[in-house]
């Protein structure tokens, strides 16, 4: 039974192998609540390894903890040096140990950059006169955002970690972009990428010495051709998750995760239209709620979007506001800890699901909701923002049941899963087993669907209801 001491002052980590699977959950003992301990006890039923993490030293400042969990180590590359300097100026001692600190610090900065790129492109879709999104037939603005984010993230990660060493699994390929008749699209992507990269110093990263040409942009996109797998380190990127939400001016996400030896170890979720304060969201009411466009408060300054992040085994997840046009990125002072909801009564719980019924059976989830006693209308949300909603306690349950034969991709889940788990929640397939990120691009072996819950009590009820009703369903 191995015992690890990681950053002795702060954590004592005890790894308890239950079986030979390497799934990990965290039992929080800092400010423990019975509720969380109970949730995590239950969740250990589904997890094959158990990681018990206890804070030994308390009294860190809020920002110091954010730096320790997500922070940038003093050994980070020059790319993140201005981020470090900014923190040091403020007297924050940055974690000198902590695995993946450099990777997470860079990943959060890169996602911040990508989100501001997406915001600019999405704004170009919105008509100034009627505030309605013009959904173009050729979907070109969407693809400009997809390819531009992929190129930017790929270029930045390669710059920070070396293009030879890096493996990136991402959604877009380069084929249609490099065709002769796509020249206009390619030009738009190159322009968007260069505009975004020019802002890198604002995010504490280095920009290229000169603007990238089309060949370099195509190279950066096509470098993301890894297929992942059980060994080694793989970055996993969904450049614009929730394409429909993006086109409709609604919710979408930029999702970046890192997998090491088949396990997700870092997750960063940029949610440009998910404000720090949920009161700023609009909901459509009818037979369901739909998280929708923003209704800004009257005050000038408001935090329109957010970036969430977590590191495996830290037992903490964090959220920071999206950087606005005229503000400089300050790391990590603006981060706030997030936690899942403590509600475990189905009558009070809210469940989320995809907006599109083509992506998940609304009738099956309605049956499950009824049988476990969920009373509220479902909350329909585009993209991985559903994971974000569970992680920060805005909803308690996310269910997705795709049609038979659909294979879920790792980039649609990796970042969201780790953020929920570190915020205290539980994510499994509908059979109660951990999602397996070690098999390449797809979540192979996924049993029926995906269930993410704020706690084990709700989770157990949903899984029980799936078993009870599956045979009589049409799925
Ligand atoms: N037939 C299908 N069934 C289930 N999921 C699907 C699907 N077709 C696409 N998806 C996935 O669902 C994601 C959108 O999630 P949601 O429906 O929750 O908004 C898509 O991400 P992209 O929009 O990045 O392609 C895509 O990966
Ligand atoms: Mg997606």
XYZ file of C-alpha atoms in Angstrom, residues 26-347:
322
model
C -10.555 12.640 -3.500
C -11.870 12.708 0.007
C -11.716 16.237 1.273
C -10.975 16.729 4.875
C -10.365 20.449 4.762
C -13.440 22.014 6.336
C -15.081 18.640 6.024
C -18.796 18.489 5.875
C -20.611 15.306 6.614
C -22.265 15.663 3.260
C -19.045 15.642 1.284
C -17.506 12.849 3.283
C -20.647 10.828 2.751
C -20.724 11.587 -0.970
C -17.158 10.580 -1.395
C -17.594 7.449 0.641
C -20.353 6.427 -1.701
C -18.394 7.436 -4.755
C -15.578 5.160 -3.714
C -17.924 2.320 -4.458
C -17.521 3.173 -8.122
C -13.894 4.052 -8.018
C -11.190 1.507 -7.998
C -8.518 3.580 -6.361
C -9.125 5.891 -3.496
C -7.049 8.966 -2.892
C -7.371 10.399 0.539
C -6.125 13.940 0.677
C -5.917 15.900 3.846
C -4.741 19.402 4.337
C -2.277 19.583 7.136
C -1.661 23.234 7.040
C -4.451 25.714 6.864
C -4.460 29.474 6.729
C -3.195 30.060 3.209
C -4.544 33.105 1.607
C -7.232 32.440 -0.940
C -4.949 33.384 -3.778
C -2.082 31.285 -2.540
C -4.234 28.223 -2.540
C -5.370 28.977 -6.060
C -1.739 29.261 -7.076
C -0.862 26.040 -5.321
C -3.613 24.076 -6.965
C -3.532 25.592 -10.386
C -0.457 27.665 -10.211
C 2.669 28.271 -12.075
C 5.849 27.005 -10.514
C 8.902 29.175 -10.348
C 10.567 26.748 -12.730
C 8.054 27.533 -15.476
C 9.330 28.465 -18.888
C 9.876 32.040 -19.881
C 6.484 31.956 -21.540
C 4.813 32.187 -18.187
C 7.357 34.412 -16.512
C 5.274 37.549 -16.604
C 2.466 35.646 -14.923
C 4.872 34.669 -12.188
C 6.229 38.173 -11.843
C 2.723 39.525 -11.482
C 2.012 37.127 -8.633
C 5.338 37.683 -6.936
C 4.854 41.430 -7.032
C 1.762 40.895 -4.960
C 3.684 38.891 -2.413
C 2.130 35.590 -3.325
C 4.360 32.628 -2.789
C 3.794 30.273 -5.627
C 3.805 26.528 -5.075
C 7.297 25.236 -5.654
C 6.171 21.657 -6.023
C 2.868 20.286 -7.211
C 2.893 18.155 -10.327
C 1.592 19.715 -13.515
C 1.581 23.247 -12.082
C 3.421 24.649 -15.074
C 1.157 22.776 -17.478
C -1.996 23.967 -15.769
C -0.851 27.583 -15.563
C -0.106 27.623 -19.279
C -3.299 25.749 -20.153
C -5.453 28.285 -18.293
C -3.733 31.206 -20.033
C -4.131 29.556 -23.427
C -7.822 28.876 -22.823
C -8.298 32.487 -21.731
C -6.779 33.580 -25.045
C -8.916 31.141 -27.007
C -12.059 32.376 -25.281
C -11.373 35.950 -26.225
C -10.811 34.807 -29.824
C -14.187 33.024 -29.770
C -15.930 36.024 -28.250
C -14.689 38.224 -31.071
C -15.826 35.748 -33.721
C -19.186 35.166 -32.033
C -19.769 38.897 -31.744
C -19.231 39.165 -35.495
C -22.240 36.856 -35.846
C -24.517 39.050 -33.828
C -26.408 41.745 -35.643
C -26.142 45.079 -33.877
C -29.710 46.022 -34.758
C -31.799 43.156 -33.457
C -29.352 41.274 -31.267
C -30.180 38.088 -33.129
C -27.521 35.753 -34.330
C -27.218 35.484 -38.064
C -26.673 31.825 -38.667
C -24.835 31.680 -41.966
C -25.612 28.852 -44.328
C -22.007 27.947 -44.868
C -21.311 28.029 -41.115
C -18.041 29.740 -41.972
C -17.748 31.818 -38.791
C -18.004 28.630 -36.737
C -15.272 26.943 -38.649
C -13.083 30.042 -38.466
C -13.375 29.873 -34.672
C -12.789 26.093 -34.548
C -9.666 26.135 -36.687
C -8.321 29.347 -35.234
C -8.598 28.099 -31.654
C -7.018 24.788 -32.600
C -4.124 26.522 -34.372
C -3.588 28.970 -31.506
C -3.657 26.344 -28.755
C -1.467 23.993 -30.762
C 1.087 26.737 -31.521
C 1.182 27.871 -27.887
C 1.527 24.392 -26.408
C 4.243 23.547 -28.930
C 6.046 26.769 -28.086
C 5.879 26.087 -24.349
C 6.595 22.347 -24.363
C 8.385 21.738 -27.678
C 6.635 20.665 -30.867
C 8.560 17.379 -31.029
C 7.445 16.218 -27.614
C 3.845 17.141 -27.775
C 0.837 14.949 -28.540
C -2.458 16.749 -29.124
C -5.796 15.033 -29.763
C -8.266 17.557 -31.159
C -11.506 17.694 -33.041
C -10.597 19.483 -36.264
C -8.588 18.231 -39.195
C -6.968 20.335 -41.841
C -8.288 18.755 -45.011
C -11.078 21.080 -46.057
C -9.088 24.115 -44.953
C -6.165 23.326 -47.214
C -8.265 22.824 -50.337
C -7.846 25.227 -53.212
C -11.369 26.666 -52.929
C -11.003 27.362 -49.194
C -8.516 30.144 -49.701
C -10.822 32.808 -48.250
C -11.509 30.713 -45.196
C -7.814 30.011 -44.705
C -7.050 33.725 -44.921
C -9.682 34.440 -42.287
C -8.217 31.767 -40.008
C -4.656 33.059 -40.436
C -5.806 36.608 -39.646
C -7.780 35.475 -36.581
C -4.882 33.373 -35.281
C -2.403 36.218 -35.656
C -4.712 38.709 -33.958
C -5.092 36.298 -31.074
C -1.387 35.437 -30.766
C -0.460 39.126 -30.809
C -2.333 39.414 -27.500
C -0.343 36.605 -25.856
C 1.735 38.946 -23.623
C -1.481 40.206 -22.055
C -1.990 36.617 -20.861
C 1.571 36.178 -19.648
C 2.680 34.219 -22.705
C 5.117 34.940 -25.521
C 3.822 35.915 -28.934
C 5.554 34.851 -32.157
C 8.393 37.098 -33.297
C 6.530 37.650 -36.562
C 3.044 36.864 -37.806
C 2.436 33.225 -38.768
C 1.925 32.395 -42.432
C -0.714 30.053 -43.840
C 1.697 27.102 -43.886
C 2.551 27.522 -40.231
C -1.114 27.809 -39.290
C -1.941 24.662 -41.259
C 0.988 22.909 -39.620
C -0.216 23.889 -36.167
C -3.704 22.557 -36.899
C -2.506 19.304 -38.379
C -0.080 18.711 -35.498
C -3.183 17.881 -33.447
C -3.492 14.512 -35.135
C -2.657 12.301 -32.189
C -5.032 9.487 -31.344
C -4.179 9.418 -27.637
C -4.020 6.042 -25.961
C -3.063 4.330 -22.711
C 0.563 5.469 -22.458
C 2.235 8.833 -22.277
C 0.995 12.388 -22.139
C -1.722 13.655 -24.461
C -3.365 17.052 -24.600
C -7.043 16.839 -25.539
C -8.787 19.815 -27.116
C -12.303 20.650 -28.210
C -11.706 24.088 -29.755
C -15.392 25.063 -29.836
C -17.651 22.618 -28.047
C -21.341 23.166 -28.679
C -21.245 24.394 -32.241
C -24.983 25.037 -32.290
C -24.813 27.113 -29.123
C -21.962 29.105 -30.635
C -23.875 29.868 -33.839
C -26.987 30.778 -31.897
C -25.150 33.211 -29.623
C -25.736 30.875 -26.712
C -23.574 28.647 -24.516
C -20.403 26.989 -25.821
C -17.057 26.019 -24.336
C -13.360 25.765 -25.082
C -12.160 22.544 -23.452
C -8.541 21.576 -22.850
C -7.434 18.590 -20.788
C -4.277 16.630 -20.266
C -4.221 12.847 -20.053
C -1.276 11.016 -18.570
C -1.053 7.242 -18.923
C -4.760 6.997 -19.682
C -5.981 9.201 -16.873
C -7.160 12.803 -17.031
C -4.847 14.838 -14.808
C -5.732 18.419 -15.779
C -8.869 20.058 -17.046
C -9.580 23.616 -18.164
C -13.010 24.694 -19.346
C -13.500 28.130 -20.847
C -17.146 29.224 -20.861
C -17.311 32.631 -22.562
C -21.073 33.071 -22.084
C -21.365 31.579 -18.622
C -21.090 34.521 -16.246
C -19.449 34.322 -12.848
C -22.818 35.242 -11.381
C -25.636 32.952 -12.474
C -28.195 35.702 -11.848
C -26.951 37.288 -15.084
C -28.265 34.400 -17.157
C -31.568 34.329 -18.947
C -33.703 31.213 -19.022
C -36.447 30.365 -21.479
C -39.423 28.906 -19.683
C -41.849 26.502 -21.136
C -41.712 22.760 -20.621
C -38.037 23.052 -19.816
C -35.529 25.734 -18.975
C -32.862 26.646 -21.391
C -29.803 28.432 -20.201
C -29.544 31.138 -22.739
C -28.329 34.534 -23.646
C -26.965 36.881 -21.109
C -28.783 39.754 -19.535
C -26.085 42.089 -18.282
C -26.646 43.981 -15.083
C -26.903 47.717 -15.287
C -23.437 48.283 -13.885
C -20.592 48.721 -16.337
C -18.310 46.014 -15.078
C -19.585 42.497 -15.043
C -17.942 39.174 -15.503
C -19.526 37.781 -18.614
C -17.626 34.537 -18.899
C -15.496 32.257 -16.787
C -12.722 29.699 -16.961
C -12.815 26.690 -14.623
C -9.902 24.409 -13.924
C -8.767 21.549 -11.752
C -5.807 19.304 -11.199
C -6.155 15.626 -10.334
C -5.906 14.851 -6.654
C -5.930 18.461 -5.454
C -9.476 18.112 -4.157
C -10.177 21.609 -5.382
C -11.564 23.254 -8.468
C -11.316 26.908 -9.384
C -13.047 29.510 -11.469
C -11.753 32.830 -12.697
C -13.457 35.532 -14.747
C -12.732 35.782 -18.411
C -10.307 38.537 -19.242
C -12.086 41.523 -20.732
C -10.773 43.609 -23.608
C -9.137 46.292 -21.520
C -8.032 44.262 -18.550
C -4.756 42.476 -18.029
C -4.714 38.887 -16.914
C -3.667 38.634 -13.278
C -2.850 35.144 -12.177
C -4.266 33.663 -10.005
C -5.697 36.341 -7.738
C -9.033 36.460 -9.452
C -9.686 32.739 -8.923
C -12.482 31.566 -6.646
C -12.902 28.040 -5.364
C -15.956 26.212 -6.652
C -17.849 23.319 -5.126
C -20.713 21.124 -6.148
C -24.157 21.651 -4.657
C -25.009 20.014 -1.338
C -28.579 19.256 -2.397
C -29.300 15.544 -2.316
C -33.081 15.619 -2.276
C -34.317 14.804 -5.801
C -37.309 17.083 -5.291
